[in-house]
PDB file of C-alpha atoms in Angstrom:
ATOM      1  CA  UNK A   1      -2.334  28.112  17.126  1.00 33.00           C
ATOM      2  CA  UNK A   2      -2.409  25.342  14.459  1.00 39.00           C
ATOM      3  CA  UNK A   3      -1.098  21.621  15.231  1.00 39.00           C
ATOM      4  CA  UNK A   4      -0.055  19.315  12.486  1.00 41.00           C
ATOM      5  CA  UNK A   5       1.227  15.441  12.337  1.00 45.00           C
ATOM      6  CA  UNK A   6       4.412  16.684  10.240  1.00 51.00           C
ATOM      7  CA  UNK A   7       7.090  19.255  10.478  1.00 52.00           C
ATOM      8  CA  UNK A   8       7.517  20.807   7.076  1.00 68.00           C
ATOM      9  CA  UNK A   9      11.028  21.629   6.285  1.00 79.00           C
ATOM     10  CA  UNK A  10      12.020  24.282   3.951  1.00 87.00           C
ATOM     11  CA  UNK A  11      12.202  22.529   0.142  1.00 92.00           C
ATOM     12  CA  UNK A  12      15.842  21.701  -1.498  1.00 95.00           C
ATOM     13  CA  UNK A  13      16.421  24.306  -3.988  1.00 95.00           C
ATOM     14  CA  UNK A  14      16.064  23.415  -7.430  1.00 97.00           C
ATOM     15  CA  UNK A  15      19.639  22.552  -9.002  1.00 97.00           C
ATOM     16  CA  UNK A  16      22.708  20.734  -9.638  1.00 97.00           C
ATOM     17  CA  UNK A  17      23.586  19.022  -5.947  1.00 96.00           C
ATOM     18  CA  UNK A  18      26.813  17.747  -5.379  1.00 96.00           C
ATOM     19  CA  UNK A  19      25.977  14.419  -2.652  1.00 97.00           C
ATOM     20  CA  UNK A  20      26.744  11.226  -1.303  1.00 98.00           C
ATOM     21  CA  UNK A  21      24.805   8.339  -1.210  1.00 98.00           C
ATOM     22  CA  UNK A  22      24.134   7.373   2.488  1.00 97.00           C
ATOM     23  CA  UNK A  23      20.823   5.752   2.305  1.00 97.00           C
ATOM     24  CA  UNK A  24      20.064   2.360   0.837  1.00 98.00           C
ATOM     25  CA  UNK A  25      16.220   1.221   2.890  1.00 97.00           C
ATOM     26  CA  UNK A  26      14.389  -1.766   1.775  1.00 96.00           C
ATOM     27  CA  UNK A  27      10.438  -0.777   1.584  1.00 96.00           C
ATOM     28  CA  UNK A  28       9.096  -4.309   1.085  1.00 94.00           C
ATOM     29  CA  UNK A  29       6.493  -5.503  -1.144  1.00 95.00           C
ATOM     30  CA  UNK A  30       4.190  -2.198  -1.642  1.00 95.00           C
ATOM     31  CA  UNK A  31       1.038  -2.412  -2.900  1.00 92.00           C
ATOM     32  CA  UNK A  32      -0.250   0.356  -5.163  1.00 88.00           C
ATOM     33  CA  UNK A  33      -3.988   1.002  -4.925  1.00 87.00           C
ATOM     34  CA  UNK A  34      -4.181   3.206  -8.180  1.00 85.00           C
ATOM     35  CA  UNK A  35      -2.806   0.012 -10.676  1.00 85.00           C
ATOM     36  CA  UNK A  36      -3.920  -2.796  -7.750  1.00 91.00           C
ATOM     37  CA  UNK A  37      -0.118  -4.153  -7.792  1.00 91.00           C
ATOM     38  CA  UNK A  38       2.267  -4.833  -5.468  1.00 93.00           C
ATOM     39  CA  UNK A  39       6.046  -4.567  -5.757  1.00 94.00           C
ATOM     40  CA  UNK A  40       9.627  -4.503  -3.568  1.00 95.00           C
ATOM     41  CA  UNK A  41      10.281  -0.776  -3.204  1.00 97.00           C
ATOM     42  CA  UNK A  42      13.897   0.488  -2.286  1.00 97.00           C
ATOM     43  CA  UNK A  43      14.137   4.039  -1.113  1.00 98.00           C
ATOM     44  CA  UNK A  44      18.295   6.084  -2.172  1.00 98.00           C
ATOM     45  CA  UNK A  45      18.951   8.774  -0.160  1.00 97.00           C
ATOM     46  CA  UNK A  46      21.691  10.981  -0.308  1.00 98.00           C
ATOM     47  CA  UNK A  47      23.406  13.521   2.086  1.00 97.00           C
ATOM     48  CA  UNK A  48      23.647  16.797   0.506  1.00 97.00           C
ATOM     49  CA  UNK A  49      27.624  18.070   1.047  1.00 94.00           C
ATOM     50  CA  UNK A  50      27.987  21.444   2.278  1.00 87.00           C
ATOM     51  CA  UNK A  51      23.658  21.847   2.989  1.00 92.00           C
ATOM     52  CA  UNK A  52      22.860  21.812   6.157  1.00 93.00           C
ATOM     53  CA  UNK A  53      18.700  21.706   7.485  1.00 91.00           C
ATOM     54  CA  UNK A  54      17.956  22.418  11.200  1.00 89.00           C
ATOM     55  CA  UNK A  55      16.090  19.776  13.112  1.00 84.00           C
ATOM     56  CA  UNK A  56      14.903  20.642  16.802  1.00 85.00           C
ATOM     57  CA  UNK A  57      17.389  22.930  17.604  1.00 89.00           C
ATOM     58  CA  UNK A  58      20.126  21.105  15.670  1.00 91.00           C
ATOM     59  CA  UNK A  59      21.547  21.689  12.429  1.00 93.00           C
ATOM     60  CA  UNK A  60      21.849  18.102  10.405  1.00 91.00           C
ATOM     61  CA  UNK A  61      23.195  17.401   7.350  1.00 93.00           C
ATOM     62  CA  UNK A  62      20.456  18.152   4.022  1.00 95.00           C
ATOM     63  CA  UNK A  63      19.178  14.618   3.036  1.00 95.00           C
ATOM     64  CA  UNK A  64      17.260  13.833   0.072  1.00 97.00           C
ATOM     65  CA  UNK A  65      15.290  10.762  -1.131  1.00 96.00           C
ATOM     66  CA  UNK A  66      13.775   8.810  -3.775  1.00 97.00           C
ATOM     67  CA  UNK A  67      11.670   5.266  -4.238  1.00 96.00           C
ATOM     68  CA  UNK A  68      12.130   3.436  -7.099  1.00 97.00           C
ATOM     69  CA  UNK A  69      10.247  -0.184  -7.975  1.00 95.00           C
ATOM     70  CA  UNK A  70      13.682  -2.825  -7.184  1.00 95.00           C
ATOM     71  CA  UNK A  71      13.663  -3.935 -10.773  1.00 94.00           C
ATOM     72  CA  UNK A  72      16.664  -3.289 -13.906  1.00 95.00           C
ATOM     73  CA  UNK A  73      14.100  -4.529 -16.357  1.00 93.00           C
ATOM     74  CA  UNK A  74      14.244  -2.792 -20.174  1.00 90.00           C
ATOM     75  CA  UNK A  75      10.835  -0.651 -18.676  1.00 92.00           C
ATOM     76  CA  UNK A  76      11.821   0.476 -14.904  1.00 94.00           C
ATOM     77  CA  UNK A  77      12.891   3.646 -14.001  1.00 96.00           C
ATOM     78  CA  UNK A  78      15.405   2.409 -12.096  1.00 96.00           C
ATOM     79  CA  UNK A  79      17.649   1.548 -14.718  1.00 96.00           C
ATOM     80  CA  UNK A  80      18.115   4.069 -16.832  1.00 96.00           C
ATOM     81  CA  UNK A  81      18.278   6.451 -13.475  1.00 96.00           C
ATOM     82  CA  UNK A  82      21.754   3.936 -12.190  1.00 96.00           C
ATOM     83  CA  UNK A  83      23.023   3.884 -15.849  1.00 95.00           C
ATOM     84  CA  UNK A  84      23.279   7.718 -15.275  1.00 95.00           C
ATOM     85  CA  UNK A  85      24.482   7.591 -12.685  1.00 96.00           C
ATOM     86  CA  UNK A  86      27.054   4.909 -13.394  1.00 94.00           C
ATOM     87  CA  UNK A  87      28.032   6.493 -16.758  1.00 92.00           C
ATOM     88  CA  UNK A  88      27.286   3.244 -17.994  1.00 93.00           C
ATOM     89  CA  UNK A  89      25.169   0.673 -19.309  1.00 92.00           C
ATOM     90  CA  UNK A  90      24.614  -3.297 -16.868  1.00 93.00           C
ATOM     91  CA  UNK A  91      26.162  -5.807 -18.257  1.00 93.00           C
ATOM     92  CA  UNK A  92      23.677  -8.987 -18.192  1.00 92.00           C
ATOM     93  CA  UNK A  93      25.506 -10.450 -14.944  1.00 92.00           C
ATOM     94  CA  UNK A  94      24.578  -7.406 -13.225  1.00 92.00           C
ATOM     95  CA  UNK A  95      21.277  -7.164 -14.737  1.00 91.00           C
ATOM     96  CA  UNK A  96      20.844 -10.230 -13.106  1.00 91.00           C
ATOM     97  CA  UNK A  97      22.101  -9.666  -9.681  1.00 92.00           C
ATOM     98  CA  UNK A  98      23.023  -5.756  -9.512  1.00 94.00           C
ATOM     99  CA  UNK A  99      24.013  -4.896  -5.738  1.00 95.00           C
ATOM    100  CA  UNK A 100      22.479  -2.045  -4.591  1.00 95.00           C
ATOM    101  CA  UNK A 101      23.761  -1.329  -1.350  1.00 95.00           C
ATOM    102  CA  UNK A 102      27.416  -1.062  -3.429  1.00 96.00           C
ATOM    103  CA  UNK A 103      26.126   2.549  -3.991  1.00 96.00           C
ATOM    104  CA  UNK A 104      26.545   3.494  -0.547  1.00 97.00           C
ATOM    105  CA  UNK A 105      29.426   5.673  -0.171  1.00 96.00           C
ATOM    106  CA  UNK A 106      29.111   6.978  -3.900  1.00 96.00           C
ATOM    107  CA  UNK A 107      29.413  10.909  -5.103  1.00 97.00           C
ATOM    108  CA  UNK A 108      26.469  11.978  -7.620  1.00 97.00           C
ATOM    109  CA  UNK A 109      25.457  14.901  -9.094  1.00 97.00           C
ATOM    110  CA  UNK A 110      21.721  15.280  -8.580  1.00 97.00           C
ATOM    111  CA  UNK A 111      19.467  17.434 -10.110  1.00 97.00           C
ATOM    112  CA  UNK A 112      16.451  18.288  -8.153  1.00 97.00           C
ATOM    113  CA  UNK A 113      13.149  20.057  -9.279  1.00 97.00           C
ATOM    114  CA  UNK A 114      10.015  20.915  -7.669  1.00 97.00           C
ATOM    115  CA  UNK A 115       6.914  19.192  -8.221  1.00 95.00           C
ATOM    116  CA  UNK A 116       3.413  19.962  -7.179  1.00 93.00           C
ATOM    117  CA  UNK A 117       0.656  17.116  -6.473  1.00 89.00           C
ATOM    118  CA  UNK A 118      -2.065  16.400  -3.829  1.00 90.00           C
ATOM    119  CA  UNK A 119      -0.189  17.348  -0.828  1.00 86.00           C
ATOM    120  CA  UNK A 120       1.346  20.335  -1.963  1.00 90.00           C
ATOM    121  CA  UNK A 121       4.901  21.696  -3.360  1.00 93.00           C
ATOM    122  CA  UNK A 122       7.808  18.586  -2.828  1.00 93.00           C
ATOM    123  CA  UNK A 123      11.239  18.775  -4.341  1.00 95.00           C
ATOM    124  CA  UNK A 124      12.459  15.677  -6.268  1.00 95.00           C
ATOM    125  CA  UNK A 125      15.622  14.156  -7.403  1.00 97.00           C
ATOM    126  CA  UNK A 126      15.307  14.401 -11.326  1.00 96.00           C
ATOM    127  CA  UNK A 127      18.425  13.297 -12.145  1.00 96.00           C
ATOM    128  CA  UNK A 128      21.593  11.959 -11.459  1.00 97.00           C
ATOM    129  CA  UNK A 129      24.877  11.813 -12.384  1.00 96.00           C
ATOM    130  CA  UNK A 130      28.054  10.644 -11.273  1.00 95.00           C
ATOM    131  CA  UNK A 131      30.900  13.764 -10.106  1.00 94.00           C
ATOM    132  CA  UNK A 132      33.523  14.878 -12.362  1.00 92.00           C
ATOM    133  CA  UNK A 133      37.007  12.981 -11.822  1.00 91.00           C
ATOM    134  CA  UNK A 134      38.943  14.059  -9.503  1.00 92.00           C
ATOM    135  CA  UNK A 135      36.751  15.756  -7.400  1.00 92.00           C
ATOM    136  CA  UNK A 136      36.594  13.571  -3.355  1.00 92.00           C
ATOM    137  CA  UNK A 137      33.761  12.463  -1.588  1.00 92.00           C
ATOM    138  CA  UNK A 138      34.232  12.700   2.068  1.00 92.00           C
ATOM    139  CA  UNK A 139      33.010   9.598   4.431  1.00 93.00           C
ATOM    140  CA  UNK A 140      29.837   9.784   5.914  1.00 94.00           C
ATOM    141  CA  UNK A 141      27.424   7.919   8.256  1.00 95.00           C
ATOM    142  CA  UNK A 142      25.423   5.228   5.997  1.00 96.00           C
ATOM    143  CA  UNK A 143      22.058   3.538   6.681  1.00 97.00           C
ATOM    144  CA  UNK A 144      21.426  -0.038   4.887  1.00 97.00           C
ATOM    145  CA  UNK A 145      18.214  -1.953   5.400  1.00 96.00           C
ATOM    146  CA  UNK A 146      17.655  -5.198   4.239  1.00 95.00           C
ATOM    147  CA  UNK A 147      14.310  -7.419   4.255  1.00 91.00           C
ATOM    148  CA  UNK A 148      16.379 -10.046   3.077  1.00 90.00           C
ATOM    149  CA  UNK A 149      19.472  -9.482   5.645  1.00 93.00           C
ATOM    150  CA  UNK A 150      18.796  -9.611   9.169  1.00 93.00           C
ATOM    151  CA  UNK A 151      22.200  -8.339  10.037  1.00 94.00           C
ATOM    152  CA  UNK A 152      20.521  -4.987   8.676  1.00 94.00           C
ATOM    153  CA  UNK A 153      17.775  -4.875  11.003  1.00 93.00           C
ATOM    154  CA  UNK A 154      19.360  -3.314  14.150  1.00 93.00           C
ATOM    155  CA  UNK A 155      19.020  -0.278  11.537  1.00 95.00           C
ATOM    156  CA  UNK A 156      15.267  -0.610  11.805  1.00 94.00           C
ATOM    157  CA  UNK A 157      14.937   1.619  14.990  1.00 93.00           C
ATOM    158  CA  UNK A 158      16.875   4.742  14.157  1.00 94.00           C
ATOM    159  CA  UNK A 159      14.865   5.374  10.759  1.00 94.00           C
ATOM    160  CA  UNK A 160      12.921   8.069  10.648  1.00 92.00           C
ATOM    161  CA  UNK A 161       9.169   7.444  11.822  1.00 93.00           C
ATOM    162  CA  UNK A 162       7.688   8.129   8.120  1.00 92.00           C
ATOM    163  CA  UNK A 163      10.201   5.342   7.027  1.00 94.00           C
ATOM    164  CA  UNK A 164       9.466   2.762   9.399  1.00 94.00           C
ATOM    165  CA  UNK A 165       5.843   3.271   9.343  1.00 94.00           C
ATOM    166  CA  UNK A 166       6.058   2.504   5.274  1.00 94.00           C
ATOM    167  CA  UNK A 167       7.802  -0.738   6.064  1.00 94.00           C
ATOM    168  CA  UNK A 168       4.932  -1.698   8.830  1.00 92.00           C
ATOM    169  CA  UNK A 169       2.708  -1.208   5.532  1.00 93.00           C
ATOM    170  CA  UNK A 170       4.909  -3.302   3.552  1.00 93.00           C
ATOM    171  CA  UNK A 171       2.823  -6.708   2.606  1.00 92.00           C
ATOM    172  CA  UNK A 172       5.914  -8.906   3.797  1.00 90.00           C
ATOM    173  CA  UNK A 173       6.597  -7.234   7.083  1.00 88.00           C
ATOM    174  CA  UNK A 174       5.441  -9.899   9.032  1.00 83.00           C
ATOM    175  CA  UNK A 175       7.862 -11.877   8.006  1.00 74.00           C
ATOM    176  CA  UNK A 176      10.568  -9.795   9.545  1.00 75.00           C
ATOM    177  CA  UNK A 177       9.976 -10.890  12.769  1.00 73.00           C
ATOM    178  CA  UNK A 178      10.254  -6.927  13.968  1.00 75.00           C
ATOM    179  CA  UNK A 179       8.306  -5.554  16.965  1.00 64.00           C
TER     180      UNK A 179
END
């Protein structure tokens, strides 16, 4: 008998996805021991259509996730991953104030591949792109979190536990005024 702090879940197979983004979570200001920084983090998840994991018992829709630093500077990654996305370059009004949560809702084509690093085998979201024309997204449940919106923070609570406990670690979580 072996006990363990997480469930593993079987990895997302490498490949072309077709998803929706449903996840839009402030991290905070995360420091980074290896380069002794500290930035705002945003996690974008997206519901895999048509994938399906099962959870205690329950089969739940296949989600997938990635962190990016918040920044649409010339050198982040997060720019050149939304201009993919988008199919298009920011214009310097949105490089100046670029809302994120206006991806929620949105089709992509992800590509995901599997890395391998201290903790084992993970899959990652490579790539993305946004769905051919034509093809329809159907509606599904969104989470938004906000440190800078408390109208967002009821969402706090029903975030996974990994989630939440990366917020508690974020360096402006006091702030929030969350239990």
């Amino acid at each position: 008998m072996i006990a363990s702090g997480t469930k593993k879940f079987p990895l997302v197979e490498e490949g072309i996805h077709t998803a929706v983004c449903n996840w839009i979570i402030g991290l905070g200001m995360q420091h980074n021991d290896k380069f002794n920084t500290s930035q705002l983090k945003v996690l974008i998840g997206w519901q895999l259509l048509d994938e399906e994991v099962e959870v205690n018992g329950e089969m739940l829709p296949r989600q997938i996730s990635r962190t990016f630093s918040l920044s649409l500077s010339e050198k982040s990654l997060l720019r050149p991953f939304l201009k993919g996305w988008r199919g298009k370059d920011f214009t310097p009004e949105e490089i100046n104030a670029f809302p994120v949560e206006s991806l929620l809702g949105k089709g992509a084509q992800i590509q995901v591949i599997h890395n391998t690093g201290t903790n084992g085998t993970y899959a990652s979201v490579e790539n993305v792109l946004p769905l051919p024309k034509g093809v329809k997204i159907p509606k599904v449940e969104t989470k938004y979190f906000d440190f800078d919106e408390p109208a967002t923070y009821a969402v706090f609570d029903s975030l996974p536990k990994y989630l939440r406990n990366q917020i508690y670690e974020a360096e402006n979580f006091c702030d929030l005024g969350i239990d």
